[in-house]
Amino acid sequence: MNPYAIILAGGHGLRAGTDTPKQFLRLNGKMVIQYSLEAFKEALPGCKIILVASALHRHYWEPLLQNTPGFADVQVTDSGTERFFSVRNGLVKIPGNVLVGIHDAARPLISVDLIRTTYRLAADHGCCIPAITPADSIRLLTEKTSLPLPRNTIRLVQTPQVFLSSELKTAYQAPYNDLFTDDAAVWENAGLSVFLCEGRKHNFKITTPDDIPLAGWLLSSNGSPKG
Ligand code: C5P
């Protein structure tokens, strides 16, 4: 069975401080979402891609899908008010018994290698979640002060997060919870276990204005997000 991917582009990106949502900004001549679409196409030929995006942003995504060679078969479905609801909308288009990866379009430095690794490991373990160990020291905020935490017990979680679709669709029937900022949290809430793999330092999510020139610089020095 061909794998599936849900590329999430339904956010409004207010933290990035731009009028254009971050996933539709242009970086080195390409729209941010184009990097993820191209990486999935290259990593998994035959992968069926669902782009989750708002109809309010149609003027960004429609010309890209119509005018870019290879993008005509990307299906689009409407986004929701929270990431959780956008994923739930995307999952309606996914059959049971396939692998489905969920990826934030705001991570244009996703590599072909990490996509292939997460799908391969999810086939063995039921899911695969890329995560990295923080380089900085970590402190936990308490009411009055803050306390050091052992850094090697913490992971920073990335996407793509890849799952068996039947189980993920069931997990997403849960009522919304503020802790559901990624798919691993929803999966675990359904009593399923999470399998982590090593993420990539460069696979960060464009979030604040500083991230935009950094992503542009890394994309130009990499040439393309292959490594
Ligand atoms: O808001 P956050 O940075 O966590 O968003 C992660 C990804 O989820 C982004 O690619 C964003 O476009 C997407 N998203 C979405 N629907 C929402 C909120 C975010 O598809 N309602």
Coordinates of N, CA and C and ligand atoms in Angstrom, one line a residue:
M1 N 0.8 -1.2 0.0 CA 0.0 0.0 0.0 C 0.9 1.3 0.0
N2 N 0.5 2.2 -0.8 CA 1.3 3.5 -0.8 C 1.1 4.2 0.5
P3 N 2.2 4.8 0.9 CA 2.0 5.6 2.2 C 1.3 6.9 1.9
Y4 N 0.8 7.6 3.0 CA 0.1 8.9 2.9 C 0.9 9.9 3.7
A5 N 0.7 11.1 3.4 CA 1.3 12.2 4.2 C 0.2 13.3 4.3
I6 N 0.1 13.9 5.5 CA -0.7 15.1 5.7 C 0.2 16.2 6.0
I7 N 0.2 17.2 5.2 CA 1.1 18.4 5.4 C 0.2 19.5 5.9
L8 N 0.6 20.0 7.1 CA -0.3 20.9 7.8 C 0.1 22.4 7.5
A9 N -0.8 23.1 6.8 CA -0.5 24.5 6.5 C -1.7 25.4 6.8
G10 N -2.4 25.0 7.9 CA -3.6 25.7 8.2 C -3.4 26.8 9.3
G11 N -2.2 27.1 9.7 CA -2.0 28.1 10.8 C -2.1 29.5 10.2
H12 N -2.2 30.4 11.2 CA -2.2 31.8 10.8 C -0.9 32.5 11.0
G13 N 0.0 31.8 11.8 CA 1.4 32.2 11.9 C 1.6 33.6 12.5
L14 N 0.8 33.9 13.5 CA 1.0 35.3 14.1 C 2.3 35.5 14.8
R15 N 2.8 34.5 15.4 CA 4.1 34.6 16.1 C 5.3 35.0 15.2
A16 N 5.2 34.7 13.9 CA 6.2 35.0 13.0 C 6.3 36.5 12.7
G17 N 5.3 37.2 13.1 CA 5.3 38.7 12.9 C 5.2 39.2 11.5
T18 N 4.6 38.3 10.6 CA 4.5 38.7 9.2 C 3.0 38.8 8.8
D19 N 2.6 39.5 7.8 CA 1.2 39.5 7.3 C 0.9 38.2 6.6
T20 N 1.8 37.7 5.9 CA 1.7 36.4 5.2 C 1.9 35.3 6.2
P21 N 1.0 34.3 6.3 CA 1.3 33.2 7.3 C 2.7 32.6 6.9
K22 N 3.4 32.1 7.9 CA 4.8 31.7 7.7 C 5.0 30.6 6.7
Q23 N 3.9 29.7 6.6 CA 4.1 28.6 5.6 C 4.0 29.1 4.2
F24 N 3.5 30.3 4.0 CA 3.4 30.8 2.6 C 4.4 31.9 2.2
L25 N 5.3 32.2 3.2 CA 6.4 33.1 2.9 C 7.3 32.5 1.8
R26 N 8.0 33.4 1.1 CA 9.0 32.9 0.1 C 10.3 32.9 0.7
L27 N 11.0 31.8 0.6 CA 12.4 31.6 1.0 C 13.2 31.2 -0.2
N28 N 14.2 32.0 -0.5 CA 15.1 31.7 -1.7 C 14.2 31.4 -2.9
G29 N 13.2 32.1 -3.2 CA 12.4 31.9 -4.4 C 11.3 30.9 -4.4
K30 N 11.2 30.1 -3.3 CA 10.2 29.1 -3.2 C 9.3 29.4 -2.0
M31 N 8.0 29.0 -2.1 CA 7.1 29.1 -0.9 C 7.6 28.1 0.2
V32 N 7.4 28.5 1.4 CA 7.9 27.6 2.5 C 7.3 26.2 2.4
I33 N 6.0 26.1 2.0 CA 5.3 24.7 2.0 C 5.9 23.9 0.8
Q34 N 6.5 24.6 -0.2 CA 7.0 23.8 -1.4 C 8.1 22.9 -1.0
Y35 N 8.9 23.3 0.0 CA 10.1 22.5 0.4 C 9.6 21.2 1.0
S36 N 8.5 21.2 1.8 CA 8.0 19.9 2.4 C 7.4 19.1 1.3
L37 N 6.6 19.7 0.4 CA 6.0 18.9 -0.6 C 7.0 18.2 -1.5
E38 N 8.1 18.9 -1.9 CA 9.1 18.4 -2.7 C 9.9 17.2 -2.0
A39 N 10.1 17.5 -0.7 CA 10.9 16.5 0.1 C 10.1 15.2 0.2
F40 N 8.8 15.2 0.4 CA 8.0 14.0 0.5 C 7.9 13.3 -0.9
K41 N 7.7 14.1 -1.9 CA 7.7 13.5 -3.3 C 8.9 12.8 -3.6
E42 N 10.1 13.4 -3.2 CA 11.4 12.7 -3.5 C 11.6 11.5 -2.6
A43 N 11.2 11.6 -1.3 CA 11.5 10.6 -0.4 C 10.7 9.3 -0.6
L44 N 9.4 9.5 -1.0 CA 8.4 8.4 -1.0 C 7.6 8.5 -2.3
P45 N 8.3 8.1 -3.5 CA 7.5 8.2 -4.7 C 6.2 7.4 -4.6
G46 N 5.1 7.9 -5.1 CA 3.8 7.2 -4.9 C 3.1 7.6 -3.7
C47 N 3.7 8.4 -2.8 CA 3.0 8.8 -1.6 C 1.9 9.7 -1.9
K48 N 0.7 9.5 -1.3 CA -0.4 10.4 -1.5 C -0.4 11.5 -0.5
I49 N -0.5 12.7 -1.0 CA -0.3 13.9 -0.1 C -1.6 14.6 0.1
I50 N -2.0 14.9 1.3 CA -3.1 15.8 1.6 C -2.6 17.0 2.2
L51 N -2.8 18.2 1.6 CA -2.4 19.5 2.2 C -3.6 20.0 2.9
V52 N -3.4 20.3 4.2 CA -4.5 20.9 5.0 C -4.2 22.4 5.1
A53 N -5.2 23.2 4.5 CA -5.0 24.6 4.4 C -6.3 25.3 4.5
S54 N -6.3 26.6 4.8 CA -7.5 27.4 4.9 C -7.9 27.9 3.5
A55 N -9.3 27.9 3.3 CA -9.8 28.5 2.1 C -9.5 29.9 2.0
L56 N -9.3 30.6 3.2 CA -8.9 32.0 3.2 C -7.5 32.2 2.6
H57 N -6.7 31.2 2.5 CA -5.4 31.3 2.0 C -5.2 30.7 0.6
R58 N -6.4 30.4 -0.1 CA -6.4 29.8 -1.4 C -5.5 30.5 -2.4
H59 N -5.5 31.9 -2.3 CA -4.7 32.6 -3.3 C -3.2 32.3 -3.1
Y60 N -2.8 31.7 -2.0 CA -1.4 31.3 -1.9 C -1.2 29.9 -2.4
W61 N -2.0 28.9 -1.9 CA -1.7 27.5 -2.3 C -2.2 27.1 -3.6
E62 N -3.3 27.7 -4.1 CA -3.9 27.1 -5.4 C -2.9 27.4 -6.6
P63 N -2.4 28.6 -6.8 CA -1.4 28.7 -7.9 C -0.2 27.8 -7.8
L64 N 0.3 27.6 -6.5 CA 1.4 26.8 -6.3 C 1.1 25.3 -6.8
L65 N 0.0 24.8 -6.4 CA -0.4 23.4 -6.8 C -0.7 23.3 -8.3
Q66 N -1.3 24.4 -8.8 CA -1.6 24.3 -10.3 C -0.4 24.5 -11.2
N67 N 0.6 25.3 -10.7 CA 1.7 25.6 -11.6 C 3.0 24.9 -11.4
T68 N 3.1 24.1 -10.3 CA 4.3 23.4 -10.1 C 4.3 21.9 -10.6
P69 N 5.2 21.6 -11.5 CA 5.2 20.2 -12.0 C 5.2 19.2 -10.9
G70 N 4.3 18.2 -10.9 CA 4.3 17.1 -9.9 C 3.4 17.4 -8.8
F71 N 2.8 18.6 -8.7 CA 1.9 18.9 -7.5 C 0.4 18.8 -7.8
A72 N 0.1 18.4 -9.1 CA -1.3 18.4 -9.5 C -2.2 17.4 -8.7
D73 N -1.5 16.3 -8.2 CA -2.3 15.3 -7.5 C -2.3 15.5 -6.0
V74 N -1.8 16.6 -5.5 CA -1.9 16.9 -4.1 C -3.4 17.3 -3.8
Q75 N -4.0 16.6 -2.8 CA -5.4 16.9 -2.5 C -5.4 18.0 -1.4
V76 N -6.4 18.9 -1.3 CA -6.4 19.9 -0.3 C -7.7 19.7 0.5
T77 N -7.5 19.8 1.8 CA -8.7 19.8 2.7 C -8.6 21.0 3.7
D78 N -9.8 21.4 4.2 CA -9.9 22.6 5.0 C -9.2 22.4 6.4
S79 N -8.6 23.5 6.9 CA -8.0 23.4 8.2 C -9.0 23.6 9.3
G80 N -8.6 23.4 10.5 CA -9.5 23.7 11.7 C -8.9 24.8 12.5
T81 N -9.6 25.1 13.7 CA -9.2 26.2 14.5 C -7.9 25.9 15.3
E82 N -7.6 24.7 15.5 CA -6.4 24.3 16.2 C -5.7 23.2 15.3
R83 N -4.4 23.0 15.6 CA -3.7 22.0 14.8 C -4.4 20.7 14.9
F84 N -4.9 20.3 16.1 CA -5.6 19.1 16.3 C -6.7 18.9 15.3
F85 N -7.5 20.0 15.1 CA -8.7 19.8 14.3 C -8.3 19.8 12.8
S86 N -7.1 20.4 12.5 CA -6.6 20.3 11.1 C -6.2 18.9 10.8
V87 N -5.5 18.2 11.8 CA -5.1 16.9 11.6 C -6.3 16.0 11.4
R88 N -7.3 16.2 12.3 CA -8.6 15.4 12.2 C -9.2 15.5 10.9
N89 N -9.2 16.8 10.3 CA -9.8 16.9 9.0 C -9.0 16.2 7.9
G90 N -7.7 16.2 8.0 CA -6.8 15.5 7.1 C -7.1 14.0 7.2
L91 N -7.2 13.5 8.4 CA -7.4 12.0 8.6 C -8.7 11.5 7.9
V92 N -9.7 12.3 7.7 CA -10.9 11.9 7.0 C -10.6 11.3 5.6
K93 N -9.5 11.9 5.0 CA -9.1 11.5 3.7 C -8.2 10.3 3.6
I94 N -7.8 9.7 4.8 CA -6.8 8.7 4.8 C -7.5 7.3 5.1
P95 N -7.2 6.3 4.3 CA -7.8 5.0 4.5 C -7.2 4.3 5.8
G96 N -7.8 3.2 6.2 CA -7.2 2.4 7.3 C -6.1 1.6 6.7
N97 N -5.3 1.0 7.6 CA -4.2 0.1 7.3 C -3.1 0.6 6.3
V98 N -2.8 1.9 6.5 CA -1.7 2.4 5.7 C -0.8 3.2 6.7
L99 N 0.4 3.6 6.3 CA 1.2 4.5 7.1 C 0.9 5.9 6.7
V100 N 0.7 6.7 7.7 CA 0.4 8.1 7.5 C 1.4 9.0 8.3
G101 N 2.0 9.9 7.6 CA 3.0 10.8 8.3 C 2.3 12.2 8.4
I102 N 2.4 12.8 9.6 CA 1.9 14.2 9.7 C 3.1 15.1 9.8
H103 N 3.1 16.2 9.0 CA 4.2 17.1 9.0 C 3.8 18.5 9.0
D104 N 4.5 19.3 9.8 CA 4.3 20.8 9.8 C 4.9 21.4 8.6
A105 N 4.1 22.1 7.8 CA 4.6 22.7 6.6 C 5.6 23.8 7.0
A106 N 5.5 24.3 8.3 CA 6.4 25.3 8.7 C 7.8 24.8 9.1
R107 N 8.1 23.6 8.7 CA 9.5 23.0 8.8 C 10.1 22.7 7.4
P108 N 10.5 23.8 6.7 CA 11.0 23.6 5.4 C 12.3 22.8 5.3
L109 N 13.0 22.7 6.4 CA 14.3 22.0 6.3 C 14.2 20.5 6.5
I110 N 13.0 20.0 6.4 CA 12.9 18.5 6.5 C 13.7 17.8 5.5
S111 N 14.4 16.8 5.9 CA 15.3 16.1 4.9 C 14.6 14.8 4.4
V112 N 15.0 14.4 3.2 CA 14.5 13.2 2.5 C 14.9 12.0 3.4
D113 N 16.1 12.1 4.0 CA 16.6 11.0 4.8 C 15.7 10.8 6.1
L114 N 15.3 11.9 6.7 CA 14.5 11.8 7.9 C 13.1 11.3 7.6
I115 N 12.6 11.7 6.4 CA 11.2 11.2 6.0 C 11.3 9.7 5.9
R116 N 12.3 9.2 5.1 CA 12.4 7.8 4.9 C 12.6 7.0 6.2
T117 N 13.4 7.5 7.1 CA 13.7 6.8 8.3 C 12.4 6.7 9.2
T118 N 11.7 7.8 9.3 CA 10.5 7.7 10.1 C 9.4 6.8 9.6
Y119 N 9.3 6.7 8.3 CA 8.3 5.7 7.7 C 8.8 4.3 7.9
R120 N 10.1 4.1 7.7 CA 10.6 2.7 7.8 C 10.5 2.2 9.3
L121 N 10.8 3.1 10.2 CA 10.7 2.7 11.6 C 9.3 2.6 12.1
A122 N 8.4 3.4 11.5 CA 6.9 3.3 11.9 C 6.4 1.9 11.4
A123 N 6.9 1.5 10.3 CA 6.4 0.2 9.8 C 6.8 -1.0 10.8
D124 N 7.9 -0.8 11.5 CA 8.3 -1.8 12.4 C 7.7 -1.6 13.8
H125 N 7.4 -0.4 14.2 CA 7.1 -0.1 15.6 C 5.7 0.5 15.8
G126 N 4.9 0.7 14.7 CA 3.6 1.2 14.8 C 3.5 2.7 14.7
C127 N 4.6 3.3 15.1 CA 4.7 4.8 15.0 C 6.2 5.2 15.1
C128 N 6.5 6.4 14.6 CA 7.9 6.9 14.8 C 7.8 8.4 14.9
I129 N 8.5 8.9 16.0 CA 8.4 10.3 16.3 C 9.9 10.8 16.4
P130 N 10.3 11.8 15.5 CA 11.6 12.3 15.6 C 11.8 13.3 16.7
A131 N 12.9 13.2 17.4 CA 13.1 14.1 18.6 C 14.6 14.3 18.8
I132 N 14.9 15.5 19.3 CA 16.4 15.7 19.6 C 16.6 16.1 21.1
T133 N 17.8 15.8 21.5 CA 18.1 16.2 22.9 C 18.5 17.7 22.9
P134 N 18.0 18.5 23.9 CA 18.4 19.9 23.9 C 19.8 20.1 24.1
A135 N 20.4 21.1 23.5 CA 21.8 21.4 23.7 C 22.0 22.3 24.9
D136 N 21.0 23.1 25.2 CA 21.1 24.0 26.4 C 20.7 23.3 27.7
S137 N 21.1 23.9 28.8 CA 20.6 23.4 30.1 C 19.1 23.7 30.2
I138 N 18.4 22.9 31.0 CA 16.9 23.0 31.1 C 16.5 23.4 32.5
R139 N 15.6 24.3 32.7 CA 15.0 24.6 34.0 C 13.5 24.5 34.0
L140 N 13.0 24.0 35.1 CA 11.5 23.9 35.2 C 11.0 25.1 36.1
L141 N 10.1 25.8 35.5 CA 9.6 27.0 36.3 C 8.6 26.5 37.4
T142 N 8.8 26.9 38.6 CA 7.9 26.6 39.7 C 7.2 27.9 40.1
E143 N 6.4 27.9 41.1 CA 5.6 29.1 41.5 C 6.6 30.2 41.8
K144 N 7.6 29.9 42.6 CA 8.5 31.0 43.2 C 9.9 31.0 42.5
T145 N 10.3 29.9 41.9 CA 11.7 29.9 41.4 C 11.8 29.0 40.2
S146 N 12.9 28.5 39.9 CA 13.0 27.5 38.8 C 14.1 26.5 39.2
L147 N 14.0 25.3 38.7 CA 14.8 24.2 39.2 C 15.5 23.5 38.0
P148 N 16.7 23.1 38.1 CA 17.4 22.4 37.0 C 16.8 21.0 36.7
L149 N 16.7 20.7 35.5 CA 16.2 19.3 35.1 C 17.4 18.6 34.4
P150 N 17.5 17.3 34.5 CA 18.6 16.6 33.8 C 18.3 16.7 32.3
R151 N 19.2 17.3 31.5 CA 18.9 17.5 30.1 C 18.7 16.2 29.3
N152 N 19.4 15.2 29.7 CA 19.3 13.9 29.0 C 18.0 13.2 29.2
T153 N 17.1 13.7 30.0 CA 15.8 13.1 30.2 C 14.7 13.9 29.4
I154 N 15.2 14.9 28.6 CA 14.2 15.7 27.9 C 14.5 15.5 26.4
R155 N 13.4 15.6 25.6 CA 13.5 15.5 24.1 C 12.6 16.6 23.5
L156 N 13.1 17.3 22.5 CA 12.4 18.3 21.7 C 11.8 17.5 20.5
V157 N 10.5 17.6 20.4 CA 9.8 16.7 19.4 C 9.5 17.5 18.1
Q158 N 9.8 16.8 17.0 CA 9.6 17.3 15.6 C 8.6 16.6 14.9
T159 N 8.5 16.9 13.6 CA 7.7 16.2 12.6 C 8.6 15.8 11.4
P160 N 8.3 14.9 10.6 CA 7.1 14.1 10.5 C 6.9 13.1 11.6
Q161 N 5.7 12.9 12.1 CA 5.4 11.9 13.0 C 4.5 10.9 12.2
V162 N 5.0 9.6 12.2 CA 4.4 8.6 11.3 C 3.7 7.5 12.1
F163 N 2.5 7.1 11.7 CA 1.7 6.2 12.4 C 0.9 5.2 11.5
L164 N 0.5 4.1 12.1 CA -0.5 3.2 11.5 C -1.8 4.0 11.4
S165 N -2.4 4.1 10.3 CA -3.6 5.0 10.1 C -4.8 4.6 10.9
S166 N -5.1 3.3 11.0 CA -6.4 2.9 11.6 C -6.3 3.3 13.1
E167 N -5.2 3.1 13.8 CA -5.1 3.4 15.2 C -5.1 4.9 15.4
L168 N -4.4 5.7 14.5 CA -4.4 7.1 14.6 C -5.8 7.7 14.4
K169 N -6.5 7.2 13.5 CA -7.9 7.7 13.3 C -8.7 7.5 14.5
T170 N -8.6 6.3 15.1 CA -9.3 6.1 16.4 C -8.9 7.0 17.5
A171 N -7.5 7.2 17.6 CA -7.0 8.1 18.7 C -7.5 9.5 18.5
Y172 N -7.7 10.0 17.3 CA -8.2 11.3 17.0 C -9.7 11.5 17.2
Q173 N -10.4 10.4 17.7 CA -11.8 10.6 18.1 C -11.9 11.2 19.5
A174 N -10.7 11.3 20.2 CA -10.7 11.9 21.6 C -11.2 13.3 21.6
P175 N -11.8 13.8 22.7 CA -12.1 15.2 22.8 C -10.8 16.0 22.8
Y176 N -10.9 17.3 22.3 CA -9.7 18.1 22.3 C -9.2 18.4 23.7
N177 N -7.9 18.5 23.8 CA -7.2 18.8 25.1 C -6.0 19.7 24.7
D178 N -5.8 20.7 25.6 CA -4.7 21.7 25.3 C -3.3 21.1 25.2
L179 N -3.2 19.9 25.7 CA -1.9 19.2 25.7 C -1.6 18.6 24.3
F180 N -2.6 18.5 23.5 CA -2.5 17.9 22.1 C -1.8 18.9 21.1
T181 N -0.5 19.2 21.4 CA 0.2 20.1 20.5 C 0.9 19.3 19.4
D182 N 0.9 18.0 19.5 CA 1.4 17.2 18.4 C 0.6 15.9 18.4
D183 N 1.0 15.0 17.5 CA 0.2 13.8 17.2 C 0.6 12.7 18.2
A184 N 1.9 12.7 18.7 CA 2.3 11.7 19.6 C 1.5 11.8 20.9
A185 N 1.1 13.0 21.3 CA 0.3 13.2 22.5 C -1.1 12.6 22.4
V186 N -1.6 12.7 21.2 CA -3.0 12.1 20.9 C -2.9 10.6 20.9
W187 N -1.9 10.1 20.3 CA -1.6 8.6 20.1 C -1.5 8.0 21.5
E188 N -0.7 8.7 22.4 CA -0.4 8.2 23.7 C -1.7 8.2 24.6
N189 N -2.5 9.2 24.4 CA -3.7 9.4 25.1 C -4.7 8.2 24.9
A190 N -4.5 7.6 23.7 CA -5.3 6.4 23.4 C -4.7 5.1 23.9
G191 N -3.6 5.2 24.7 CA -3.0 4.0 25.3 C -2.0 3.4 24.5
L192 N -1.6 4.0 23.4 CA -0.6 3.4 22.5 C 0.8 3.9 22.8
S193 N 1.8 3.1 22.6 CA 3.2 3.6 23.0 C 3.9 4.3 21.8
V194 N 4.7 5.2 22.3 CA 5.4 6.1 21.4 C 6.9 5.6 21.1
F195 N 7.3 5.5 19.9 CA 8.6 5.1 19.6 C 9.4 6.4 19.0
L196 N 10.5 6.7 19.7 CA 11.2 7.9 19.2 C 12.4 7.5 18.4
C197 N 12.7 8.4 17.4 CA 14.0 8.2 16.6 C 14.7 9.6 16.7
E198 N 15.9 9.6 16.3 CA 16.7 10.8 16.3 C 16.3 11.8 15.3
G199 N 15.9 13.0 15.7 CA 15.5 14.0 14.8 C 16.7 14.7 14.2
R200 N 16.5 15.9 13.6 CA 17.6 16.6 13.0 C 17.6 18.1 13.5
K201 N 18.7 18.6 13.9 CA 18.8 19.9 14.5 C 18.2 21.0 13.6
H202 N 18.5 20.8 12.3 CA 18.0 21.8 11.3 C 16.5 21.8 11.0
N203 N 15.9 20.7 11.5 CA 14.5 20.5 11.1 C 13.6 21.3 12.1
F204 N 13.9 22.6 12.3 CA 13.1 23.4 13.2 C 11.9 24.0 12.6
K205 N 11.0 24.4 13.4 CA 9.7 25.0 12.9 C 9.8 26.5 12.9
I206 N 9.6 27.1 11.7 CA 9.6 28.6 11.7 C 8.5 29.1 12.6
T207 N 8.9 29.9 13.6 CA 8.0 30.3 14.6 C 8.0 31.8 14.8
T208 N 9.3 32.3 15.0 CA 9.4 33.8 15.3 C 10.1 34.5 14.1
P209 N 10.1 35.8 14.0 CA 10.8 36.5 12.9 C 12.2 36.1 12.7
D210 N 13.0 35.8 13.7 CA 14.4 35.4 13.6 C 14.6 34.2 12.8
D211 N 13.6 33.3 12.8 CA 13.7 32.0 12.2 C 13.7 32.1 10.6
I212 N 13.2 33.2 10.1 CA 13.0 33.3 8.7 C 14.3 33.5 8.0
P213 N 15.1 34.5 8.3 CA 16.5 34.5 7.7 C 17.3 33.3 7.9
L214 N 17.2 32.7 9.1 CA 18.0 31.5 9.4 C 17.7 30.4 8.5
A215 N 16.4 30.2 8.3 CA 15.9 29.1 7.4 C 16.4 29.4 6.0
G216 N 16.3 30.6 5.6 CA 16.7 31.0 4.2 C 18.2 30.7 4.0
W217 N 19.0 31.1 5.0 CA 20.4 30.9 4.9 C 20.8 29.4 4.9
L218 N 20.1 28.6 5.8 CA 20.4 27.2 5.8 C 20.0 26.5 4.5
L219 N 18.8 26.9 3.9 CA 18.4 26.3 2.7 C 19.3 26.7 1.6
S220 N 19.9 27.9 1.6 CA 20.7 28.3 0.5 C 22.1 27.6 0.6
S221 N 22.5 27.4 1.9 CA 23.8 26.7 2.0 C 23.7 25.2 1.8
N222 N 22.5 24.7 2.1 CA 22.3 23.2 1.8 C 22.0 23.0 0.3
G223 N 21.6 24.0 -0.4 CA 21.1 23.8 -1.7 C 19.7 23.3 -1.7
S224 N 19.4 22.1 -1.1 CA 18.1 21.6 -1.0 C 18.1 20.7 0.3
P225 N 16.9 20.5 0.9 CA 16.9 19.7 2.1 C 17.0 18.2 1.9
K226 N 18.2 17.8 1.5 CA 18.3 16.3 1.2 C 18.9 15.5 2.4
G227 N 19.8 16.2 3.1 CA 20.7 15.4 4.0 C 20.0 14.9 5.2
Ligands
C5P1 O1 1.0 26.7 15.4 P1 2.1 25.7 15.2 O2 3.4 26.5 14.9 O3 2.3 24.7 16.2 O4 1.7 25.0 13.8 C1 2.4 23.8 13.4 C2 1.9 23.5 12.0 O5 0.5 23.2 12.1 C3 2.1 24.6 11.0 O6 2.6 24.1 9.8 C4 0.7 25.2 10.9 O7 0.4 25.8 9.6 C5 -0.2 24.0 11.1 N1 -1.5 24.4 11.7 C6 -2.7 24.0 11.1 N2 -3.9 24.3 11.6 C7 -4.0 25.1 12.7 C8 -2.8 25.5 13.4 C9 -1.6 25.1 12.8 O8 -2.6 23.3 10.1 N3 -5.2 25.4 13.1

